[in-house]
């Protein structure tokens, strides 16, 4: 029975055509900051940003570097700042002034973590950052892209699910009436980049992907870039993007890049 349900869901998803129409607004290259680039999701986001012509400058705020971060530094596209106090951003204010968008991928598993610590990391860290960024930014419009989680609600029995909802609500409230647009991303299983994935993660991804319950970390990065560079005007009312919507934006990004590349090749 489970096999039949799984197969049916996979077939229905494969037959579904819900592609997004091409972005209607012109795209200009963005300056972004990535928090959490040393983690699974952040590594994929950074990989996408390094390859993207829509991103011209990347500020990585991190506790530690990784081969991907070092690769970005060597390319000249990434500036790294080692930072340890995520409740105080006064030391990095100068780097925040001209940033268009922030991609936030800081997080940890709830296993063995008490509610206060989990809330500090997932709610207080980004909330303190957003408040400081709003105070120093000189851009007329900015966006904050927060990786949340699927299957969360106020009345969940799981502490982490309640805290992720509290994080979303706090961030949306901070943005209300300001120049800031907050977008929450609610992926199911996040597949690491090919370079970082081990066998177990690969198998999990290929099990969940056919039924729309998994997305590669790099696709989350492409979706964030597509939203911030070309789609912010389409997204309103405290947006929360699930796995399927993330994939749709990532695919729209890929199609837009392919169209641009074709136009360049065929130009007289």
Short mmCIF file of C-alpha atoms in Angstrom, two decimals:
data_model
loop_
_atom_site.label_atom_id
_atom_site.label_comp_id
_atom_site.label_asym_id
_atom_site.label_seq_id
_atom_site.Cartn_x
_atom_site.Cartn_y
_atom_site.Cartn_z
CA UNK A 1 0.00 0.00 0.00
CA UNK A 2 2.77 2.45 0.92
CA UNK A 3 4.60 1.61 -2.31
CA UNK A 4 1.44 2.35 -4.31
CA UNK A 5 0.92 5.68 -2.55
CA UNK A 6 4.55 6.62 -3.08
CA UNK A 7 4.41 5.70 -6.78
CA UNK A 8 1.14 7.55 -7.27
CA UNK A 9 2.50 10.71 -5.63
CA UNK A 10 5.67 10.55 -7.72
CA UNK A 11 3.72 10.11 -10.97
CA UNK A 12 1.34 12.96 -10.17
CA UNK A 13 4.22 15.27 -9.37
CA UNK A 14 6.08 14.30 -12.55
CA UNK A 15 3.01 15.09 -14.67
CA UNK A 16 2.38 18.43 -12.99
CA UNK A 17 3.39 21.47 -15.03
CA UNK A 18 3.45 24.48 -12.72
CA UNK A 19 6.41 26.35 -14.14
CA UNK A 20 6.63 30.04 -13.43
CA UNK A 21 6.38 32.57 -16.21
CA UNK A 22 9.64 34.38 -17.02
CA UNK A 23 10.44 37.29 -14.75
CA UNK A 24 9.04 40.50 -16.16
CA UNK A 25 11.43 43.00 -14.54
CA UNK A 26 15.03 43.73 -15.60
CA UNK A 27 17.64 42.18 -13.34
CA UNK A 28 20.59 44.03 -11.85
CA UNK A 29 23.48 42.32 -10.05
CA UNK A 30 23.14 42.27 -6.28
CA UNK A 31 25.37 42.57 -3.26
CA UNK A 32 24.46 39.87 -0.77
CA UNK A 33 25.55 38.59 2.62
CA UNK A 34 25.39 34.94 3.61
CA UNK A 35 25.20 33.81 7.23
CA UNK A 36 25.75 30.10 7.88
CA UNK A 37 27.80 29.40 4.74
CA UNK A 38 29.75 26.66 6.53
CA UNK A 39 26.63 24.50 7.02
CA UNK A 40 24.73 22.19 4.68
CA UNK A 41 22.21 24.73 3.37
CA UNK A 42 24.66 27.61 3.44
CA UNK A 43 27.24 25.72 1.40
CA UNK A 44 24.69 25.18 -1.36
CA UNK A 45 23.56 28.79 -1.23
CA UNK A 46 27.15 29.98 -1.53
CA UNK A 47 27.79 27.60 -4.45
CA UNK A 48 24.80 29.03 -6.31
CA UNK A 49 25.84 32.61 -5.56
CA UNK A 50 29.41 32.07 -6.74
CA UNK A 51 28.15 30.80 -10.10
CA UNK A 52 25.47 33.46 -10.54
CA UNK A 53 25.84 36.52 -12.78
CA UNK A 54 23.05 38.07 -10.71
CA UNK A 55 25.38 38.31 -7.70
CA UNK A 56 28.40 40.58 -7.97
CA UNK A 57 29.61 40.76 -4.37
CA UNK A 58 29.26 38.27 -1.50
CA UNK A 59 29.95 39.01 2.14
CA UNK A 60 30.28 35.82 4.16
CA UNK A 61 29.85 36.22 7.91
CA UNK A 62 30.99 33.04 9.61
CA UNK A 63 32.67 31.43 12.61
CA UNK A 64 34.90 29.31 10.40
CA UNK A 65 35.96 29.00 6.80
CA UNK A 66 35.45 26.06 4.41
CA UNK A 67 36.96 25.06 1.05
CA UNK A 68 33.96 26.65 -0.69
CA UNK A 69 34.44 29.92 1.18
CA UNK A 70 38.15 29.92 0.40
CA UNK A 71 37.34 29.24 -3.26
CA UNK A 72 35.10 32.30 -3.23
CA UNK A 73 37.80 34.44 -1.66
CA UNK A 74 40.29 33.29 -4.32
CA UNK A 75 37.80 34.22 -7.06
CA UNK A 76 37.59 37.76 -5.74
CA UNK A 77 33.81 37.54 -5.32
CA UNK A 78 33.74 36.78 -1.59
CA UNK A 79 34.82 38.85 1.39
CA UNK A 80 34.96 36.86 4.63
CA UNK A 81 34.47 38.18 8.14
CA UNK A 82 35.02 35.89 11.09
CA UNK A 83 32.35 36.70 13.64
CA UNK A 84 31.40 34.95 16.88
CA UNK A 85 28.77 37.03 18.71
CA UNK A 86 25.48 36.68 16.85
CA UNK A 87 23.63 38.81 19.37
CA UNK A 88 25.86 41.83 18.64
CA UNK A 89 26.57 43.05 15.10
CA UNK A 90 28.23 46.37 15.90
CA UNK A 91 31.60 45.04 14.72
CA UNK A 92 30.31 44.39 11.18
CA UNK A 93 28.01 47.38 10.70
CA UNK A 94 30.19 48.89 7.99
CA UNK A 95 29.73 45.78 5.84
CA UNK A 96 25.94 45.91 6.09
CA UNK A 97 25.34 49.43 4.81
CA UNK A 98 25.25 48.64 1.08
CA UNK A 99 23.95 45.05 1.12
CA UNK A 100 20.83 44.40 -0.98
CA UNK A 101 19.87 40.99 0.44
CA UNK A 102 20.82 38.64 3.25
CA UNK A 103 20.58 34.85 2.93
CA UNK A 104 20.32 33.40 6.45
CA UNK A 105 21.17 29.72 6.92
CA UNK A 106 22.29 29.62 10.55
CA UNK A 107 20.74 26.76 12.48
CA UNK A 108 21.30 23.51 14.29
CA UNK A 109 19.49 20.29 15.09
CA UNK A 110 17.19 20.31 18.10
CA UNK A 111 18.60 16.99 19.31
CA UNK A 112 20.07 17.47 22.77
CA UNK A 113 19.41 21.22 22.72
CA UNK A 114 17.23 22.94 25.31
CA UNK A 115 14.44 25.28 24.25
CA UNK A 116 16.17 28.46 25.45
CA UNK A 117 19.35 27.74 23.47
CA UNK A 118 17.40 26.71 20.39
CA UNK A 119 15.32 29.88 20.57
CA UNK A 120 18.37 32.07 21.00
CA UNK A 121 19.96 30.66 17.84
CA UNK A 122 16.87 30.47 15.63
CA UNK A 123 14.94 33.53 16.83
CA UNK A 124 17.19 35.96 18.68
CA UNK A 125 20.18 35.72 16.33
CA UNK A 126 18.30 36.72 13.16
CA UNK A 127 16.03 39.17 14.97
CA UNK A 128 18.97 41.07 16.47
CA UNK A 129 20.61 41.12 13.05
CA UNK A 130 17.55 42.43 11.22
CA UNK A 131 17.07 45.22 13.77
CA UNK A 132 20.70 46.34 13.38
CA UNK A 133 20.65 46.02 9.59
CA UNK A 134 17.54 48.17 9.31
CA UNK A 135 19.23 50.80 11.47
CA UNK A 136 22.36 51.10 9.27
CA UNK A 137 21.28 50.19 5.72
CA UNK A 138 21.42 52.96 3.13
CA UNK A 139 19.55 50.97 0.47
CA UNK A 140 16.01 52.01 -0.47
CA UNK A 141 14.80 48.38 -0.40
CA UNK A 142 16.34 45.28 1.18
CA UNK A 143 15.34 41.64 1.63
CA UNK A 144 16.03 38.97 4.24
CA UNK A 145 15.77 35.32 3.23
CA UNK A 146 15.34 32.99 6.21
CA UNK A 147 15.55 29.20 6.10
CA UNK A 148 12.75 27.92 8.31
CA UNK A 149 11.28 24.41 8.11
CA UNK A 150 8.26 22.50 6.86
CA UNK A 151 5.51 21.07 9.08
CA UNK A 152 5.63 23.76 11.73
CA UNK A 153 2.80 25.29 13.74
CA UNK A 154 2.05 27.15 16.97
CA UNK A 155 0.42 24.14 18.57
CA UNK A 156 3.04 21.57 17.55
CA UNK A 157 4.24 19.18 20.23
CA UNK A 158 7.80 19.68 18.91
CA UNK A 159 9.74 22.52 20.50
CA UNK A 160 11.71 23.25 17.34
CA UNK A 161 8.54 23.61 15.27
CA UNK A 162 7.08 26.17 17.67
CA UNK A 163 10.34 28.11 17.73
CA UNK A 164 10.58 28.23 13.93
CA UNK A 165 7.06 29.68 13.83
CA UNK A 166 8.08 32.23 16.46
CA UNK A 167 11.11 33.14 14.37
CA UNK A 168 9.01 33.73 11.26
CA UNK A 169 6.48 35.81 13.17
CA UNK A 170 9.18 37.89 14.82
CA UNK A 171 10.94 38.62 11.53
CA UNK A 172 7.74 39.51 9.70
CA UNK A 173 6.80 41.86 12.53
CA UNK A 174 10.19 43.58 12.43
CA UNK A 175 9.78 44.15 8.68
CA UNK A 176 6.25 45.54 8.89
CA UNK A 177 6.07 49.13 7.69
CA UNK A 178 9.77 49.24 6.75
CA UNK A 179 11.80 48.94 3.55
CA UNK A 180 12.57 45.30 4.41
CA UNK A 181 10.94 42.28 2.75
CA UNK A 182 11.26 39.03 4.70
CA UNK A 183 10.84 35.73 2.87
CA UNK A 184 10.68 32.44 4.80
CA UNK A 185 11.77 29.24 3.07
CA UNK A 186 10.18 26.04 4.38
CA UNK A 187 12.05 23.11 2.79
CA UNK A 188 11.52 19.49 3.73
CA UNK A 189 14.73 17.46 3.47
CA UNK A 190 17.71 19.53 2.30
CA UNK A 191 20.16 17.60 0.13
CA UNK A 192 23.80 18.73 0.48
CA UNK A 193 25.90 19.74 -2.50
CA UNK A 194 27.42 16.88 -4.46
CA UNK A 195 30.85 17.68 -3.06
CA UNK A 196 29.67 17.46 0.55
CA UNK A 197 27.08 14.65 0.46
CA UNK A 198 27.76 11.23 1.92
CA UNK A 199 25.98 8.04 0.82
CA UNK A 200 23.22 8.21 3.43
CA UNK A 201 22.32 11.77 2.47
CA UNK A 202 22.33 10.88 -1.22
CA UNK A 203 19.94 7.98 -0.61
CA UNK A 204 17.62 10.11 1.52
CA UNK A 205 17.49 12.79 -1.14
CA UNK A 206 16.69 10.37 -3.95
CA UNK A 207 13.98 8.75 -1.83
CA UNK A 208 12.18 11.99 -0.98
CA UNK A 209 12.79 13.99 -4.17
CA UNK A 210 10.34 12.08 -6.43
CA UNK A 211 7.44 12.96 -4.11
CA UNK A 212 8.44 16.61 -3.75
CA UNK A 213 9.77 16.32 -0.20
CA UNK A 214 13.43 17.15 -0.82
CA UNK A 215 15.39 19.96 -2.41
CA UNK A 216 19.10 20.38 -3.02
CA UNK A 217 20.80 23.13 -1.02
CA UNK A 218 22.07 24.67 -4.25
CA UNK A 219 18.49 24.97 -5.52
CA UNK A 220 17.56 26.89 -2.38
CA UNK A 221 20.34 29.31 -3.27
CA UNK A 222 19.08 29.65 -6.84
CA UNK A 223 15.55 30.27 -5.56
CA UNK A 224 16.80 32.97 -3.19
CA UNK A 225 18.69 34.65 -6.01
CA UNK A 226 15.68 34.46 -8.34
CA UNK A 227 13.44 35.99 -5.70
CA UNK A 228 15.79 38.79 -4.67
CA UNK A 229 16.96 39.68 -8.19
CA UNK A 230 13.75 39.31 -10.18
CA UNK A 231 10.66 38.43 -8.13
CA UNK A 232 10.36 40.50 -4.96
CA UNK A 233 7.54 42.54 -6.45
CA UNK A 234 5.52 39.35 -6.95
CA UNK A 235 5.88 38.16 -3.35
CA UNK A 236 3.83 39.85 -0.63
CA UNK A 237 1.87 39.14 2.54
CA UNK A 238 4.50 37.41 4.68
CA UNK A 239 5.56 34.79 2.12
CA UNK A 240 6.41 31.25 3.21
CA UNK A 241 7.79 29.14 0.38
CA UNK A 242 7.51 25.35 0.65
CA UNK A 243 9.69 22.78 -1.08
CA UNK A 244 7.75 22.71 -4.33
CA UNK A 245 7.70 26.51 -4.58
CA UNK A 246 11.43 26.69 -3.87
CA UNK A 247 12.03 24.26 -6.73
CA UNK A 248 9.80 26.30 -9.04
CA UNK A 249 11.80 29.46 -8.37
CA UNK A 250 15.09 27.59 -8.79
CA UNK A 251 13.91 26.18 -12.13
CA UNK A 252 12.80 29.67 -13.22
CA UNK A 253 16.28 30.90 -12.37
CA UNK A 254 17.88 28.18 -14.51
CA UNK A 255 15.60 28.96 -17.47
CA UNK A 256 16.31 32.68 -17.20
CA UNK A 257 20.05 32.06 -17.19
CA UNK A 258 19.74 29.74 -20.21
CA UNK A 259 17.76 32.38 -22.13
CA UNK A 260 20.38 35.03 -21.29
CA UNK A 261 23.22 32.76 -22.39
CA UNK A 262 21.46 32.02 -25.70
CA UNK A 263 20.87 35.71 -26.30
CA UNK A 264 24.56 36.45 -25.77
CA UNK A 265 25.64 33.65 -28.13
CA UNK A 266 23.29 34.73 -30.92
CA UNK A 267 23.84 38.49 -30.63
CA UNK A 268 25.30 40.02 -33.81
#
